[in-house]
Amino acid sequence: MRYVLKRVRRLVVVIFAVTLFTFLLVNVLPGDVAYDIAGQDASEEEVQAIRADLGLDRPVMVRYVEWLGDFVQGDWGRSFRTDEPVVEAILSRFPVSLELMLVAQVFALILAVPFGIIAAYRAGRTTDRAIATAGFMSLSIPSFMAAILLILIVSLNLGWLPTSEYEPLSEGLWANLRAFILPALAIAMAEWVILMRVLRADMIGVLQQDYISLARAKGLPVWHVILRHALKPASFSMITVLGLQIGNLVGGSIIIESIFALPGVGRLLINAIYARDFIVVQGVVVFIAFAYVMVNFIVDLLYAVLDPRIRTERADG
Amino acid sequence: MADPTTNRPLDPVRPTLSRFRRMRPTTGKSGQFGIAFWLPLAWLVLISFTAIFAPWIGIQDPDSLDFINLQTPPNDAHLLGTDHLGRDVLARVIYGARVSLVVGFCAPVVGMLLGLPIGMIAGYFGGRIDGFIVGAIDTFLAVPGLVLLLLFSLIFGGSLLVVTVSLGLLFIPIFSRISRAATLSFKSSEFILAARTIGANDFNILVRELLPNVVLPVLAFGLVAVAGAIVVEGALSFLGLSVPAPHPSWGGMIAGGREHLEESPHISIFPAIVMFLTVLSFNLVGDTLRSRFADVREAAI
């Protein structure tokens, strides 16, 4: 309990600091919002009018407190380009980002588990080194580059998955999923390596345990022993990393969403940046930070549930 | 008593480097670097050389438009072909390397200059100072790096300076973590105690005793950080938020060729290959050096 309270307190401080930081950055630094809204040929009076209208002529801290009050109540302002309420804009796009991340994680797992097992089983041999090398190269491909290569090879040269528009789930599962395959693969290209390495390291340790030798000595086939006896204890760290990686995926999926024209939160952010739509940017940044912190918080708690040692150790630290 | 090789008096307070020699871990046979080290290093030297001497090595002007030769595939006049405006792809790749390498090297340096002292102070003084610094870093890490960079580019505009500095800021957490961990692992060593006994103050201990030990693992991570910085700069220029448009950059070139992937894939593919090889090379060289010189990193993160 003490552990949970400590984590919650920290969570609140971090989120508060993020809102303050984002607000100050967007509001105090150069490039006054009013000039952007008014456009290039606006007169000074028009700019002043907009500024008064938005309340920009008052002290920053007063505005921050007001903004935070509205923010907590779910009023995140409106886009001054499209007039769409920011909360709705984010919430309507969030499922797309979530689906992209889930599909990407599934792909990463599909690659990581078999290769991790094989690498651990053949640790130090040629197969292991080949997998390590492939992983190293895979990690050196930036996700946007992977995206371009996938489009070029899979859709243009092989013609397997013509680059398709995003379809909502109501249009059928396959129509919906096929738009996610290439983007999720582009993200998974780097993710699987990290998972594979963690699994391999743990698997090597587990395979040296006595009960594995016993199972083998009983005459159970190798793959049975690995899949039924070794995989579960060896995948503990990998699952933790899987959770923590979700946070990193948030950043990575921003570019991927805009390359594949998926209407997710990342694309909303990029488009808002191109349009210099400060209010949307501000909302999305706080939302992403919030989601990111929450995910890490939950993973941390789950970890403590699974491994009781952490509850006592970390409560002191 | 004097050191027989240098003839200088042995200083019992500073056995700095020798500590690391003993820690050197396992990889590689008796200190040889393999082909996975020399080949990437050669590529990096080649890229750096052509980037630095770009105006004098007889390549074409990266900005000159040639409307007769639009999107020509690689040929004798244009070794890597031309892009959709008829600009020489080879020349643009070489000039683009300048942006990637400048950001790639300078951003980690910015992060190191700020992160190293922060981490050392946190590790050395401990207690409340440590708690505050660790908390501040956690908060900083609550916003994904790319989001922060996008925010900076929105507010300050895209330029080489803005990209380098804001990317450098993103490297503060990792560098301060490494140097904090290293500081913690040396803090209670005998040579620190000895220095304190002969009357050295905190500043002297930090700079003269701890810094030489901490700087090694930090530098060893440096090259891997360079690879990371090049990737992120590539992502930003891919989005058009790094150096302004006509200026060649790898990410920008890959993005520019997107519209023409089907008929002239070479416009995107060549900068992509060069960028991939460069990032891979920095990773390989960095990884070799890191496993050779430092594994304190894992100790206390």
XYZ file of C-alpha atoms in Angstrom:
618
model
C 0.000 0.000 0.000
C 2.789 2.360 0.901
C 4.366 1.565 -2.415
C 1.190 2.395 -4.310
C 0.739 5.692 -2.470
C 4.286 6.681 -3.211
C 3.803 5.940 -6.898
C 0.503 7.827 -7.023
C 2.043 10.896 -5.412
C 4.820 10.835 -7.929
C 2.342 10.379 -10.778
C 0.414 13.473 -9.737
C 3.582 15.582 -9.469
C 4.798 14.460 -12.887
C 1.486 15.156 -14.599
C 1.224 18.559 -12.951
C 4.755 19.420 -14.055
C 3.993 18.313 -17.616
C 0.911 20.519 -17.883
C 2.824 23.505 -16.517
C 5.771 22.928 -18.817
C 3.631 22.495 -21.921
C 1.489 25.508 -21.129
C 4.472 27.762 -20.508
C 6.263 26.570 -23.622
C 3.264 27.190 -25.843
C 2.240 30.462 -24.226
C 5.311 32.368 -23.162
C 7.824 31.719 -25.859
C 8.087 33.537 -29.196
C 5.436 33.284 -31.877
C 2.386 34.803 -30.215
C -0.737 32.752 -30.887
C -2.734 35.880 -31.735
C -0.505 36.702 -34.714
C -0.966 33.199 -36.019
C -4.720 33.298 -35.756
C -4.990 36.758 -37.271
C -2.907 35.812 -40.297
C -0.164 37.726 -42.015
C -1.928 40.868 -43.197
C -3.880 41.529 -40.019
C -3.616 44.997 -38.524
C -2.279 45.576 -35.041
C -5.851 46.332 -33.808
C -7.156 43.000 -35.055
C -4.319 41.185 -33.312
C -5.042 43.073 -30.096
C -8.727 42.219 -30.379
C -7.967 38.503 -30.754
C -5.551 38.718 -27.887
C -8.150 40.298 -25.621
C -10.725 37.820 -26.862
C -8.543 34.855 -25.877
C -7.529 36.571 -22.663
C -3.901 36.638 -23.755
C -3.347 40.092 -22.263
C -3.516 38.765 -18.709
C -0.581 37.367 -16.701
C 0.560 33.905 -17.658
C 0.098 32.292 -14.277
C -3.508 33.462 -14.019
C -4.197 31.986 -17.426
C -2.474 28.753 -16.456
C -4.628 28.285 -13.374
C -7.774 29.011 -15.395
C -6.668 26.673 -18.150
C -5.864 23.936 -15.681
C -9.312 24.355 -14.109
C -11.032 23.983 -17.480
C -8.669 21.190 -18.398
C -9.512 19.091 -15.368
C -13.212 19.517 -16.158
C -12.653 18.220 -19.678
C -12.758 21.546 -21.511
C -9.558 21.528 -23.503
C -10.496 24.378 -25.811
C -11.274 24.386 -29.517
C -9.062 24.216 -32.537
C -8.955 27.670 -34.053
C -8.589 26.153 -37.501
C -11.436 23.655 -37.544
C -13.350 24.770 -34.445
C -13.456 21.121 -33.332
C -13.301 20.670 -29.548
C -9.827 19.347 -28.708
C -11.047 16.602 -26.382
C -13.330 15.174 -29.054
C -10.638 15.450 -31.687
C -8.272 13.413 -29.530
C -10.760 10.844 -28.295
C -12.124 10.122 -31.760
C -8.608 9.422 -33.040
C -7.268 7.577 -30.035
C -8.688 4.119 -30.941
C -6.767 4.197 -34.223
C -3.482 4.838 -32.439
C -4.271 2.179 -29.878
C -5.069 -0.395 -32.572
C -1.860 0.447 -34.424
C 0.169 -0.069 -31.263
C -1.529 -3.356 -30.405
C -1.064 -4.791 -33.893
C 2.567 -3.623 -33.855
C 3.168 -5.330 -30.508
C 1.592 -8.536 -31.796
C 3.891 -8.498 -34.833
C 6.881 -7.769 -32.604
C 5.990 -10.749 -30.431
C 5.466 -13.037 -33.421
C 9.004 -12.207 -34.521
C 10.610 -12.041 -31.089
C 9.408 -15.274 -29.462
C 10.558 -17.851 -32.050
C 13.832 -16.074 -32.763
C 14.477 -15.501 -29.066
C 13.918 -19.184 -28.320
C 16.093 -20.378 -31.195
C 18.858 -17.921 -30.297
C 18.821 -19.069 -26.672
C 18.741 -22.731 -27.623
C 21.678 -22.278 -29.987
C 23.409 -19.686 -27.789
C 26.885 -18.836 -29.050
C 26.493 -20.866 -32.244
C 26.152 -19.634 -35.791
C 22.350 -19.459 -35.683
C 22.472 -17.323 -32.554
C 24.985 -14.971 -34.103
C 23.003 -14.745 -37.337
C 19.900 -13.761 -35.396
C 21.873 -11.224 -33.347
C 23.291 -9.697 -36.531
C 19.884 -9.549 -38.192
C 18.540 -7.882 -35.073
C 21.340 -5.359 -35.030
C 20.671 -4.408 -38.643
C 16.955 -4.275 -38.043
C 17.516 -1.848 -35.171
C 19.524 0.432 -37.431
C 16.600 0.984 -39.798
C 14.658 4.060 -38.689
C 10.907 3.386 -38.682
C 10.149 5.925 -41.405
C 12.725 4.235 -43.614
C 11.217 0.833 -42.866
C 7.850 2.273 -43.866
C 9.144 3.487 -47.236
C 10.880 0.164 -47.905
C 7.746 -1.804 -47.021
C 5.610 0.327 -49.315
C 8.145 -0.098 -52.104
C 8.604 -3.844 -51.736
C 5.305 -5.181 -50.455
C 2.789 -2.920 -52.125
C 4.516 -1.617 -55.229
C 6.821 -4.443 -56.331
C 4.985 -7.503 -55.062
C 1.541 -5.938 -55.231
C 0.386 -7.825 -52.157
C -1.096 -5.045 -50.097
C -2.008 -2.049 -52.202
C -1.636 1.027 -49.992
C -5.166 1.400 -48.788
C -7.226 4.007 -47.063
C -8.126 3.557 -43.435
C -11.567 1.970 -42.987
C -13.419 2.012 -39.667
C -14.121 -1.291 -37.964
C -17.756 -1.092 -39.085
C -16.589 -1.783 -42.657
C -15.499 -5.252 -41.637
C -12.545 -6.602 -39.712
C -10.294 -7.367 -42.677
C -10.931 -4.035 -44.399
C -10.022 -2.388 -41.127
C -6.995 -4.535 -40.302
C -5.319 -4.516 -43.689
C -4.624 -0.806 -43.398
C -2.683 -1.529 -40.211
C -0.467 -4.344 -41.477
C 2.318 -2.349 -43.112
C 2.409 0.475 -40.549
C 2.496 -2.031 -37.689
C 5.272 -3.982 -39.412
C 7.292 -0.786 -39.836
C 7.053 -0.183 -36.093
C 7.665 -3.832 -35.181
C 10.904 -3.894 -37.195
C 12.766 -2.234 -34.337
C 10.612 -3.417 -31.431
C 11.062 -7.153 -31.905
C 14.823 -6.935 -31.476
C 14.531 -5.522 -27.977
C 12.008 -8.178 -26.943
C 14.053 -10.927 -28.572
C 17.206 -9.939 -26.692
C 15.447 -9.910 -23.339
C 13.786 -13.263 -23.990
C 17.045 -14.816 -25.173
C 18.931 -13.687 -22.063
C 16.278 -15.038 -19.678
C 15.793 -18.210 -21.674
C 19.493 -19.045 -21.488
C 19.289 -18.773 -17.711
C 16.167 -20.924 -17.475
C 17.575 -23.606 -19.769
C 20.411 -24.125 -17.285
C 18.038 -24.934 -14.427
C 17.964 -28.428 -12.962
C 14.293 -29.035 -13.656
C 14.903 -28.523 -17.358
C 17.644 -31.158 -17.272
C 15.247 -33.406 -15.396
C 12.513 -32.936 -17.989
C 14.992 -33.732 -20.737
C 16.258 -36.743 -18.795
C 12.715 -38.070 -18.563
C 12.851 -38.240 -22.332
C 10.547 -35.344 -23.152
C 11.252 -33.900 -26.605
C 13.268 -30.666 -26.747
C 10.492 -28.492 -28.128
C 8.041 -29.756 -25.581
C 10.425 -28.840 -22.779
C 11.128 -25.407 -24.205
C 7.543 -24.469 -24.929
C 5.843 -26.035 -21.914
C 8.476 -25.759 -19.203
C 10.913 -23.001 -20.092
C 8.940 -20.364 -21.989
C 6.705 -19.196 -19.176
C 9.376 -18.470 -16.546
C 11.634 -16.999 -19.239
C 9.110 -14.509 -20.561
C 8.649 -12.540 -17.350
C 11.100 -9.736 -18.177
C 9.976 -9.701 -21.774
C 6.412 -8.927 -20.739
C 7.610 -6.062 -18.567
C 9.611 -4.659 -21.439
C 6.593 -5.133 -23.687
C 4.623 -2.889 -21.361
C 7.341 -0.276 -21.124
C 7.783 -0.236 -24.885
C 4.190 0.942 -25.304
C 5.418 4.309 -24.114
C 8.106 4.434 -26.781
C 5.627 3.349 -29.428
C 3.641 6.514 -28.815
C 6.554 8.529 -30.186
C 7.347 6.102 -32.982
C 3.797 5.853 -34.247
C 3.530 9.605 -34.870
C 5.574 9.442 -38.057
C 4.139 6.114 -39.153
C 0.586 7.397 -38.837
C 1.332 10.353 -41.047
C 3.143 8.258 -43.676
C 0.270 5.788 -43.972
C -2.438 8.406 -43.509
C -3.920 6.678 -40.475
C -6.213 9.118 -38.654
C -4.640 8.655 -35.211
C -3.492 10.999 -32.469
C 0.019 11.238 -33.938
C -1.289 12.463 -37.267
C -3.507 14.945 -35.447
C -0.382 16.297 -33.732
C 1.665 16.551 -36.924
C -1.137 18.266 -38.817
C -1.718 20.654 -35.932
C 1.983 21.496 -35.989
C 1.952 22.156 -39.724
C -1.145 24.347 -39.241
C 0.404 26.017 -36.164
C -2.754 25.143 -34.278
C -1.364 25.758 -30.791
C -4.419 24.800 -28.791
C -4.617 21.357 -30.409
C -0.855 20.846 -30.048
C -1.049 21.733 -26.381
C -3.904 19.316 -25.769
C -2.318 16.443 -27.688
C 1.060 16.843 -25.978
C -0.510 16.755 -22.530
C -2.679 13.806 -23.573
C 0.287 11.827 -24.894
C 2.353 12.580 -21.811
C -0.558 11.553 -19.631
C -1.070 8.278 -21.497
C 2.649 7.589 -21.419
C 2.953 8.194 -17.677
C -0.172 6.159 -16.960
C 1.090 3.177 -18.951
C 4.412 3.216 -17.122
C 2.577 3.567 -13.819
C 0.322 0.583 -14.523
C 3.200 -1.569 -15.720
C 5.096 -0.689 -12.565
C 2.141 -1.656 -10.392
C 1.557 -4.911 -12.274
C 5.183 -5.722 -11.858
C 4.882 -5.205 -8.130
C 1.817 -7.466 -8.060
C 3.734 -10.188 -9.880
C 6.945 -9.845 -7.935
C 6.364 -9.150 -4.219
C 10.009 -8.305 -3.565
C 9.601 -4.968 -5.320
C 6.874 -3.774 -2.974
C 9.224 -3.678 -0.010
C 12.438 -2.781 -1.794
C 11.176 0.176 -3.751
C 8.990 1.615 -1.031
C 12.143 2.579 0.791
C 14.038 3.869 -2.198
C 58.902 5.593 -4.976
C 58.379 6.441 -8.635
C 56.700 4.953 -11.602
C 59.483 3.323 -13.616
C 57.917 4.050 -17.010
C 57.199 7.742 -16.638
C 59.568 8.561 -13.818
C 56.848 10.534 -12.137
C 56.079 10.040 -8.457
C 53.337 7.479 -8.018
C 50.180 9.169 -6.929
C 48.243 6.853 -4.621
C 45.188 9.063 -4.868
C 44.720 8.593 -8.585
C 44.732 5.024 -9.794
C 42.149 6.102 -12.302
C 42.532 4.237 -15.571
C 43.933 1.084 -14.071
C 40.623 0.450 -12.393
C 38.999 0.205 -15.754
C 41.555 -2.105 -17.234
C 40.687 -4.619 -14.593
C 37.000 -4.281 -15.329
C 37.326 -4.967 -19.003
C 34.870 -7.618 -19.884
C 34.793 -10.584 -22.071
C 34.138 -9.866 -25.737
C 36.818 -10.215 -28.367
C 39.962 -12.252 -28.209
C 42.854 -10.546 -26.475
C 42.038 -7.017 -27.550
C 41.590 -7.430 -31.277
C 38.959 -5.520 -33.147
C 37.355 -7.620 -35.869
C 36.046 -6.773 -39.292
C 32.755 -5.707 -37.686
C 34.763 -2.814 -36.281
C 37.117 -1.811 -39.091
C 34.664 -1.970 -41.993
C 32.101 0.347 -40.382
C 34.922 2.623 -39.265
C 36.154 2.845 -42.853
C 32.648 3.747 -44.017
C 32.390 6.476 -41.382
C 35.752 7.906 -42.413
C 34.638 7.899 -46.060
C 31.327 9.620 -45.279
C 32.953 12.210 -43.028
C 35.704 12.901 -45.541
C 33.337 13.430 -48.479
C 30.998 15.526 -46.335
C 33.767 17.821 -45.102
C 35.419 18.233 -48.495
C 32.176 18.166 -50.507
C 32.806 21.402 -52.463
C 36.269 20.260 -53.613
C 35.856 16.630 -54.641
C 34.344 17.274 -58.050
C 30.692 16.460 -57.434
C 27.908 18.506 -58.917
C 26.079 21.384 -57.329
C 23.411 19.823 -55.066
C 20.964 22.635 -55.795
C 21.307 23.020 -59.562
C 18.100 22.055 -61.321
C 18.217 20.157 -64.606
C 14.801 20.069 -66.187
C 15.939 17.946 -69.121
C 17.060 15.096 -66.865
C 14.212 14.648 -64.417
C 14.198 11.434 -62.397
C 16.829 9.772 -64.563
C 18.035 6.443 -63.191
C 21.715 6.090 -62.295
C 23.999 6.692 -65.310
C 27.493 7.954 -66.161
C 26.681 11.642 -65.725
C 24.704 11.115 -62.517
C 26.103 8.118 -60.640
C 23.052 7.808 -58.418
C 20.594 9.379 -60.878
C 18.614 12.593 -60.464
C 15.570 13.459 -58.401
C 12.210 14.893 -59.453
C 13.736 18.340 -59.973
C 16.716 16.994 -61.869
C 19.143 17.482 -58.996
C 22.074 15.094 -58.687
C 21.260 12.509 -56.010
C 24.905 11.719 -55.220
C 25.720 15.365 -54.586
C 22.655 15.773 -52.398
C 23.481 12.639 -50.416
C 26.982 13.965 -49.750
C 25.811 17.453 -48.815
C 23.007 15.892 -46.765
C 25.639 14.002 -44.773
C 26.814 17.384 -43.493
C 23.510 18.021 -41.726
C 23.294 14.485 -40.327
C 26.880 14.478 -39.101
C 26.768 17.959 -37.570
C 23.567 17.170 -35.680
C 24.768 13.633 -34.993
C 27.961 14.783 -33.306
C 26.902 18.064 -31.741
C 23.622 16.963 -30.138
C 25.226 14.239 -27.985
C 27.979 16.720 -27.041
C 25.340 19.180 -25.822
C 23.641 16.384 -23.901
C 26.951 15.230 -22.458
C 28.098 18.696 -21.364
C 24.871 19.212 -19.451
C 24.054 15.652 -18.410
C 27.476 14.668 -17.100
C 27.731 17.323 -14.350
C 24.074 16.838 -13.411
C 24.514 13.091 -13.022
C 27.787 13.435 -11.134
C 26.323 15.931 -8.693
C 23.287 13.701 -8.129
C 25.424 10.633 -7.571
C 28.047 12.338 -5.451
C 25.899 14.324 -3.064
C 22.991 11.885 -2.883
C 20.105 12.613 -0.520
C 17.737 15.448 -1.411
C 19.772 16.741 -4.333
C 19.751 13.281 -5.858
C 16.039 12.903 -5.214
C 15.278 16.223 -6.874
C 17.429 15.540 -9.926
C 16.068 12.030 -10.429
C 12.534 13.388 -10.079
C 13.184 16.174 -12.572
C 14.587 13.691 -15.073
C 11.575 11.421 -14.624
C 9.309 14.351 -15.371
C 11.320 15.238 -18.432
C 11.021 11.645 -19.618
C 7.240 11.757 -19.224
C 6.975 13.405 -22.634
C 8.158 11.164 -25.476
C 11.271 12.631 -27.079
C 9.862 13.087 -30.538
C 6.820 14.924 -29.190
C 9.106 17.321 -27.354
C 11.148 17.886 -30.492
C 8.012 18.597 -32.518
C 6.957 21.078 -29.848
C 10.339 22.831 -29.993
C 10.301 22.977 -33.784
C 6.815 24.484 -33.675
C 7.867 27.212 -31.278
C 11.398 28.008 -32.414
C 11.122 27.031 -36.075
C 13.285 24.503 -37.881
C 16.985 25.307 -38.172
C 20.236 23.461 -37.658
C 20.804 25.221 -34.329
C 17.326 24.548 -32.939
C 17.403 20.895 -33.986
C 20.871 20.351 -32.523
C 20.188 22.036 -29.212
C 16.747 20.539 -28.631
C 17.986 17.080 -29.566
C 20.909 17.663 -27.241
C 18.509 18.423 -24.401
C 16.852 15.059 -25.011
C 20.173 13.357 -24.350
C 20.519 14.869 -20.872
C 18.576 12.098 -19.064
C 20.540 9.197 -20.495
C 23.930 10.844 -20.017
C 23.144 11.935 -16.500
C 21.929 8.425 -15.660
C 25.136 6.882 -16.930
C 27.354 9.359 -15.111
C 25.258 9.079 -11.943
C 25.592 5.302 -11.997
C 29.341 5.524 -12.596
C 29.751 8.127 -9.852
C 27.856 5.942 -7.407
C 30.045 2.968 -8.210
C 33.273 4.917 -7.545
C 32.084 7.126 -4.713
C 33.030 4.769 -1.896
C 36.331 3.644 -3.407
C 39.542 3.911 -1.427
C 41.045 6.531 -3.688
C 38.175 8.899 -2.925
C 38.622 8.308 0.775
C 42.342 8.898 0.375
C 41.753 12.160 -1.452
C 39.393 13.312 1.228
C 41.896 12.420 3.925
C 44.594 14.569 2.397
C 42.155 17.446 2.433
C 40.615 17.598 -1.032
C 37.283 19.409 -1.113
C 34.147 18.221 -2.937
C 34.945 20.159 -6.091
C 38.448 18.704 -6.312
C 37.199 15.188 -5.737
C 34.516 15.569 -8.385
C 36.768 17.040 -11.033
C 40.107 15.386 -10.385
C 39.192 11.993 -8.981
C 35.735 11.079 -10.218
C 35.580 12.807 -13.603
C 38.355 10.751 -15.264
C 36.551 7.587 -14.209
C 33.073 8.723 -15.121
C 33.985 10.161 -18.488
C 34.938 6.795 -19.974
C 31.575 5.034 -19.810
C 29.913 8.278 -20.898
C 32.159 8.624 -23.948
C 31.717 4.955 -24.737
C 27.996 5.545 -24.982
C 28.642 8.638 -27.099
C 28.892 6.894 -30.477
C 25.678 4.988 -29.937
C 24.104 8.337 -29.097
C 25.406 9.706 -32.403
C 23.514 6.952 -34.227
C 20.389 7.832 -32.287
C 20.749 11.526 -33.048
C 21.137 10.835 -36.782
C 17.957 8.742 -36.780
C 15.937 11.410 -34.978
C 17.273 14.190 -37.198
C 16.311 12.003 -40.147
C 12.797 11.653 -38.780
C 12.486 15.413 -38.275
C 13.765 16.286 -41.718
C 11.543 13.562 -43.156
C 8.630 15.500 -41.652
C 10.079 18.739 -43.038
C 10.729 20.122 -39.561
C 14.534 20.163 -39.609
C 16.683 22.321 -41.899
C 14.524 24.327 -44.368
C 13.541 22.723 -47.661
C 15.967 23.281 -50.531
C 18.849 22.384 -48.239
C 19.682 18.695 -48.742
C 19.203 16.303 -45.819
C 18.781 12.545 -45.838
C 15.352 12.484 -44.250
C 14.163 15.233 -46.570
C 15.429 13.348 -49.627
C 13.686 10.132 -48.571
C 10.472 12.087 -48.058
C 10.906 13.896 -51.382
C 11.121 10.620 -53.287
C 7.957 9.229 -51.715
C 5.720 10.541 -54.471
C 7.863 8.828 -57.107
C 8.500 5.485 -55.413
C 6.860 3.505 -58.161
C 8.639 4.898 -61.224
C 11.937 6.092 -59.717
C 12.601 4.377 -56.388
C 16.292 5.408 -56.518
C 15.421 8.932 -55.311
C 14.424 7.574 -51.898
C 16.450 4.389 -51.816
C 19.974 5.778 -52.183
C 19.765 8.248 -49.294
C 18.029 5.515 -47.281
C 20.873 3.053 -47.928
C 23.534 5.620 -47.055
C 21.707 6.590 -43.897
C 21.201 2.949 -42.911
C 24.889 2.131 -43.402
C 25.924 5.183 -41.411
C 23.608 4.449 -38.504
C 24.615 0.780 -38.544
C 28.298 1.750 -38.569
C 27.958 4.083 -35.607
C 26.047 1.370 -33.748
C 28.653 -1.281 -34.514
C 31.677 0.846 -33.675
C 29.955 2.291 -30.612
C 28.847 -1.106 -29.381
C 32.335 -2.557 -29.728
C 33.851 0.335 -27.802
C 31.152 0.264 -25.189
C 31.486 -3.410 -24.413
C 35.226 -2.856 -24.259
C 35.261 0.113 -21.937
C 32.181 0.268 -19.834
C 29.508 -1.806 -18.327
C 28.713 0.384 -15.384
C 25.621 1.473 -17.238
C 23.580 -1.574 -16.379
C 24.616 -1.385 -12.750
C 22.315 1.259 -11.378
C 19.645 2.279 -13.837
